[in-house]
Amino acid sequence: MKGITVFFLSMIMLASCREDQKRTTEQESYFIAPVYTDSVYFAVNEYFTDKISVEGEMPPFHQLEKAVHETYFQRFVAKEGRFRKIHAIGTTIERYKRALQDSIHTSHFDQYVKFDELGIFDGEPADPVGLIPLYAGRRVRLYEAWTPRVPVKIDFGSGMANFRLAIDSAYTAGNNDLLVRVSVQFDGTLQLVQALHGAQLTIQGKGWFTWNCTINQRRDTHLSATYIARKGNNKLTQQITRSDTLIVYRNKLNF
């Protein structure tokens, strides 16, 4: 009888410890915003696909498949007001499929881009999938969501996208870096281009990115979106995916 009592007491204590550990984990918070210094740059490997499908007639839209692979370096240059100025240099390989035509284009770029602390670019609105994952700009607890609403522009029109981001797990990598996985969901409302006037539109996007809390930098991103416009018996669908990985190099001033 004594052995059984000790066993049950041990199980109760173990369950209590696990519950305390769970509460402690859920109460921990993580800083989700980039921190750049003058001596850091990134090597980026990015893949992007864009497929447009047409059922019926939806001019001027036509069947299209595009695949883009970019490899480049980017480096923090300066802070201009609320924007960070980034120097990017690299190569783009684009492959297009239109009807029976298949073409490949290679180009090199050396340019500057600016975005703010939350990941929103300076200038014209971008596709939701093309945005840098939107940061909280503060400490966030496990499972706590932040919900930015930002202007966007896609082939179908322009308007606002509603994001919901939340940390769904935290773990330690092999090099003892503390990582969190942030889930991403979004929808939106658009003012349609003239060619789609009167159509019904749905926007759905999802994915995740990994955030390195040890160095306050993003490690990788995986997003997808589906945009559907229906007009009578005609249907226009655009499917987009984006995946990238970033390797951080510190204490180097040149690419």
Tab-separated table of C-alpha atoms in Angstrom:
chain	number	residue	atom	x	y	z
A	1	MET	CA	0.000	0.000	0.000
A	2	LYS	CA	2.841	2.384	0.868
A	3	GLY	CA	4.455	1.755	-2.540
A	4	ILE	CA	1.205	2.558	-4.328
A	5	THR	CA	0.806	5.782	-2.329
A	6	VAL	CA	4.352	6.866	-3.180
A	7	PHE	CA	3.707	6.058	-6.842
A	8	PHE	CA	0.573	8.206	-7.003
A	9	LEU	CA	2.256	11.058	-5.133
A	10	SER	CA	5.132	10.911	-7.626
A	11	MET	CA	2.725	11.028	-10.566
A	12	ILE	CA	0.900	14.030	-9.073
A	13	MET	CA	4.189	15.875	-8.513
A	14	LEU	CA	5.337	15.087	-12.058
A	15	ALA	CA	2.066	16.347	-13.530
A	16	SER	CA	2.332	19.479	-11.408
A	17	CYS	CA	5.918	20.099	-12.600
A	18	ARG	CA	4.870	19.666	-16.226
A	19	GLU	CA	1.971	22.076	-15.755
A	20	ASP	CA	4.274	24.623	-14.098
A	21	GLN	CA	6.755	24.206	-16.940
A	22	LYS	CA	3.984	24.731	-19.509
A	23	ARG	CA	2.775	27.878	-17.734
A	24	THR	CA	6.342	29.193	-17.547
A	25	THR	CA	6.868	28.568	-21.276
A	26	GLU	CA	3.608	30.259	-22.201
A	27	GLN	CA	4.480	33.284	-20.072
A	28	GLU	CA	7.884	33.763	-21.722
A	29	SER	CA	8.036	36.463	-24.355
A	30	TYR	CA	10.216	36.918	-27.418
A	31	PHE	CA	11.364	40.098	-29.148
A	32	ILE	CA	10.144	39.994	-32.771
A	33	ALA	CA	11.823	42.879	-34.617
A	34	PRO	CA	15.083	43.106	-36.572
A	35	VAL	CA	18.224	44.584	-35.052
A	36	TYR	CA	20.828	45.631	-37.616
A	37	THR	CA	24.395	46.758	-37.125
A	38	ASP	CA	26.903	48.234	-39.553
A	39	SER	CA	28.862	44.977	-39.636
A	40	VAL	CA	26.305	42.398	-40.737
A	41	TYR	CA	25.105	41.157	-44.100
A	42	PHE	CA	22.972	38.278	-45.325
A	43	ALA	CA	23.295	35.687	-48.070
A	44	VAL	CA	19.764	35.079	-49.379
A	45	ASN	CA	18.420	32.201	-51.458
A	46	GLU	CA	14.846	32.791	-52.613
A	47	TYR	CA	12.318	30.902	-54.736
A	48	PHE	CA	9.088	32.413	-56.059
A	49	THR	CA	6.350	30.883	-58.228
A	50	ASP	CA	3.350	32.568	-59.846
A	51	LYS	CA	0.672	30.643	-61.732
A	52	ILE	CA	-2.378	32.195	-63.391
A	53	SER	CA	-5.207	29.939	-64.598
A	54	VAL	CA	-8.212	31.117	-66.624
A	55	GLU	CA	-11.522	29.298	-67.008
A	56	GLY	CA	-13.605	30.918	-69.724
A	57	GLU	CA	-12.672	34.429	-70.875
A	58	MET	CA	-11.095	36.987	-68.534
A	59	PRO	CA	-9.122	39.379	-70.779
A	60	PRO	CA	-6.448	40.674	-70.559
A	61	PHE	CA	-5.466	37.760	-68.268
A	62	HIS	CA	-4.105	34.538	-69.811
A	63	GLN	CA	-2.554	31.281	-68.686
A	64	LEU	CA	0.882	31.933	-67.225
A	65	GLU	CA	3.477	30.096	-65.158
A	66	LYS	CA	6.477	31.918	-63.757
A	67	ALA	CA	9.289	30.590	-61.577
A	68	VAL	CA	11.931	32.898	-60.125
A	69	HIS	CA	15.153	31.988	-58.340
A	70	GLU	CA	17.182	34.779	-56.749
A	71	THR	CA	20.517	34.551	-54.985
A	72	TYR	CA	21.865	37.728	-53.494
A	73	PHE	CA	23.625	39.482	-50.655
A	74	GLN	CA	21.974	42.272	-48.705
A	75	ARG	CA	23.540	44.600	-46.175
A	76	PHE	CA	22.181	47.226	-43.802
A	77	VAL	CA	23.474	50.642	-44.879
A	78	ALA	CA	21.752	53.349	-42.870
A	79	LYS	CA	18.648	54.424	-40.976
A	80	GLU	CA	16.538	57.099	-42.676
A	81	GLY	CA	13.711	58.205	-40.410
A	82	ARG	CA	11.620	55.125	-39.648
A	83	PHE	CA	13.086	53.231	-42.614
A	84	ARG	CA	16.127	50.998	-42.835
A	85	LYS	CA	18.123	51.287	-46.053
A	86	ILE	CA	19.371	47.974	-47.431
A	87	HIS	CA	21.883	47.425	-50.235
A	88	ALA	CA	21.153	44.275	-52.282
A	89	ILE	CA	23.259	42.791	-55.068
A	90	GLY	CA	22.696	39.488	-56.840
A	91	THR	CA	21.237	37.476	-59.712
A	92	THR	CA	17.698	36.664	-60.846
A	93	ILE	CA	16.715	33.725	-63.054
A	94	GLU	CA	13.133	33.886	-64.371
A	95	ARG	CA	11.384	31.143	-66.308
A	96	TYR	CA	8.099	31.881	-68.105
A	97	LYS	CA	5.585	29.508	-69.662
A	98	ARG	CA	2.927	31.081	-71.873
A	99	ALA	CA	0.860	28.725	-74.018
A	100	LEU	CA	3.499	26.681	-75.880
A	101	GLN	CA	6.291	29.185	-75.313
A	102	ASP	CA	8.944	28.627	-72.676
A	103	SER	CA	11.612	31.240	-72.006
A	104	ILE	CA	14.364	31.873	-69.454
A	105	HIS	CA	15.766	35.286	-68.539
A	106	THR	CA	18.775	36.009	-66.360
A	107	SER	CA	19.500	39.428	-64.911
A	108	HIS	CA	21.786	41.018	-62.355
A	109	PHE	CA	20.790	43.707	-59.894
A	110	ASP	CA	22.558	46.176	-57.637
A	111	GLN	CA	19.972	48.255	-55.822
A	112	TYR	CA	18.803	49.819	-52.581
A	113	VAL	CA	15.497	49.129	-50.818
A	114	LYS	CA	13.974	50.616	-47.685
A	115	PHE	CA	11.550	49.138	-45.158
A	116	ASP	CA	10.477	50.057	-41.664
A	117	GLU	CA	10.754	48.245	-38.338
A	118	LEU	CA	7.576	46.266	-39.058
A	119	GLY	CA	8.739	45.023	-42.474
A	120	ILE	CA	6.659	47.373	-44.674
A	121	PHE	CA	8.458	48.686	-47.768
A	122	ASP	CA	8.845	52.340	-48.595
A	123	GLY	CA	7.087	53.127	-51.872
A	124	GLU	CA	4.369	51.342	-53.834
A	125	PRO	CA	2.355	48.627	-52.006
A	126	ALA	CA	3.486	45.059	-52.697
A	127	ASP	CA	1.873	41.644	-52.994
A	128	PRO	CA	1.198	40.190	-49.510
A	129	VAL	CA	3.432	37.205	-50.304
A	130	GLY	CA	6.217	39.531	-51.415
A	131	LEU	CA	6.258	41.474	-48.166
A	132	ILE	CA	8.958	40.847	-45.617
A	133	PRO	CA	7.163	38.940	-42.832
A	134	LEU	CA	5.517	41.630	-40.742
A	135	TYR	CA	7.204	41.979	-37.382
A	136	ALA	CA	5.534	42.772	-34.078
A	137	GLY	CA	8.102	45.399	-33.082
A	138	ARG	CA	7.841	44.284	-29.446
A	139	ARG	CA	8.017	41.262	-27.168
A	140	VAL	CA	5.364	38.602	-27.873
A	141	ARG	CA	4.267	35.625	-25.766
A	142	LEU	CA	3.807	32.109	-27.094
A	143	TYR	CA	0.452	31.832	-28.967
A	144	GLU	CA	-0.120	35.603	-28.678
A	145	ALA	CA	-1.168	37.099	-32.034
A	146	TRP	CA	-0.448	40.432	-33.671
A	147	THR	CA	-2.700	41.611	-36.494
A	148	PRO	CA	-1.219	44.237	-38.837
A	149	ARG	CA	-3.350	45.669	-41.638
A	150	VAL	CA	-1.300	46.943	-44.559
A	151	PRO	CA	-1.842	48.302	-48.092
A	152	VAL	CA	-1.172	45.777	-50.861
A	153	LYS	CA	-1.277	45.596	-54.642
A	154	ILE	CA	-1.671	42.499	-56.824
A	155	ASP	CA	-2.523	41.895	-60.489
A	156	PHE	CA	-6.246	41.887	-59.648
A	157	GLY	CA	-6.290	45.261	-57.866
A	158	SER	CA	-5.151	47.138	-54.786
A	159	GLY	CA	-6.470	47.473	-51.249
A	160	MET	CA	-5.773	46.224	-47.730
A	161	ALA	CA	-4.573	42.869	-46.417
A	162	ASN	CA	-5.395	41.649	-42.919
A	163	PHE	CA	-2.630	39.579	-41.322
A	164	ARG	CA	-2.662	37.352	-38.278
A	165	LEU	CA	0.721	36.234	-36.968
A	166	ALA	CA	1.448	34.197	-33.848
A	167	ILE	CA	4.332	32.267	-32.313
A	168	ASP	CA	3.310	28.618	-32.259
A	169	SER	CA	6.549	27.042	-30.961
A	170	ALA	CA	9.939	27.861	-29.459
A	171	TYR	CA	13.014	25.647	-29.489
A	172	THR	CA	16.815	25.640	-29.377
A	173	ALA	CA	18.858	24.877	-32.498
A	174	GLY	CA	22.046	22.833	-32.610
A	175	ASN	CA	24.212	25.919	-32.173
A	176	ASN	CA	22.180	26.890	-29.069
A	177	ASP	CA	20.349	29.691	-30.870
A	178	LEU	CA	16.818	30.248	-29.571
A	179	LEU	CA	14.336	29.974	-32.469
A	180	VAL	CA	10.589	30.562	-32.686
A	181	ARG	CA	8.221	29.506	-35.449
A	182	VAL	CA	5.695	32.169	-36.405
A	183	SER	CA	2.524	31.142	-38.243
A	184	VAL	CA	1.090	33.547	-40.842
A	185	GLN	CA	-2.452	33.905	-42.198
A	186	PHE	CA	-3.976	36.687	-44.255
A	187	ASP	CA	-6.993	37.726	-46.285
A	188	GLY	CA	-7.992	41.058	-47.757
A	189	THR	CA	-10.297	43.371	-49.664
A	190	LEU	CA	-9.381	45.033	-52.959
A	191	GLN	CA	-10.554	47.665	-55.379
A	192	LEU	CA	-10.489	45.570	-58.559
A	193	VAL	CA	-8.895	46.650	-61.811
A	194	GLN	CA	-11.314	47.765	-64.519
A	195	ALA	CA	-11.096	44.445	-66.407
A	196	LEU	CA	-12.474	42.630	-63.338
A	197	HIS	CA	-15.193	45.153	-62.481
A	198	GLY	CA	-18.211	43.281	-61.107
A	199	ALA	CA	-16.247	40.133	-60.213
A	200	GLN	CA	-16.293	38.441	-56.816
A	201	LEU	CA	-12.882	38.116	-55.232
A	202	THR	CA	-11.446	35.906	-52.493
A	203	ILE	CA	-7.944	36.194	-51.009
A	204	GLN	CA	-6.390	33.523	-48.819
A	205	GLY	CA	-2.797	33.210	-47.687
A	206	LYS	CA	-0.868	31.207	-45.133
A	207	GLY	CA	2.581	30.039	-44.139
A	208	TRP	CA	5.238	30.551	-41.488
A	209	PHE	CA	8.682	31.947	-40.837
A	210	THR	CA	11.456	31.149	-38.381
A	211	TRP	CA	12.800	33.884	-36.133
A	212	ASN	CA	16.199	33.691	-34.439
A	213	CYS	CA	15.762	35.342	-31.031
A	214	THR	CA	19.473	35.048	-30.230
A	215	ILE	CA	20.492	37.459	-32.995
A	216	ASN	CA	17.070	39.097	-33.618
A	217	GLN	CA	16.958	38.132	-37.290
A	218	ARG	CA	14.696	36.135	-39.585
A	219	ARG	CA	16.109	32.772	-40.709
A	220	ASP	CA	13.641	31.546	-43.352
A	221	THR	CA	10.176	32.173	-44.788
A	222	HIS	CA	7.552	29.948	-46.441
A	223	LEU	CA	4.349	31.585	-47.720
A	224	SER	CA	1.607	30.777	-50.225
A	225	ALA	CA	-1.492	32.598	-51.436
A	226	THR	CA	-4.482	31.954	-53.679
A	227	TYR	CA	-6.455	34.772	-55.294
A	228	ILE	CA	-9.707	33.889	-57.103
A	229	ALA	CA	-11.914	36.226	-59.156
A	230	ARG	CA	-15.297	34.963	-60.409
A	231	LYS	CA	-17.373	36.803	-62.990
A	232	GLY	CA	-20.392	34.967	-64.334
A	233	ASN	CA	-19.210	31.576	-65.617
A	234	ASN	CA	-15.620	32.791	-65.834
A	235	LYS	CA	-12.966	32.167	-63.209
A	236	LEU	CA	-9.493	33.610	-62.778
A	237	THR	CA	-7.080	32.025	-60.273
A	238	GLN	CA	-3.631	33.188	-59.246
A	239	GLN	CA	-1.476	30.982	-57.007
A	240	ILE	CA	1.773	32.309	-55.534
A	241	THR	CA	4.438	30.713	-53.367
A	242	ARG	CA	7.577	32.126	-51.793
A	243	SER	CA	10.357	30.442	-49.841
A	244	ASP	CA	13.676	31.892	-48.762
A	245	THR	CA	16.574	31.219	-46.431
A	246	LEU	CA	18.975	33.736	-44.913
A	247	ILE	CA	22.502	33.120	-43.665
A	248	VAL	CA	23.904	35.838	-41.418
A	249	TYR	CA	27.524	36.965	-41.757
A	250	ARG	CA	28.784	39.277	-39.018
A	251	ASN	CA	31.847	41.502	-38.740
A	252	LYS	CA	32.192	41.874	-42.504
A	253	LEU	CA	31.799	45.231	-44.209
A	254	ASN	CA	31.858	44.072	-47.834
A	255	PHE	CA	30.020	41.493	-49.885
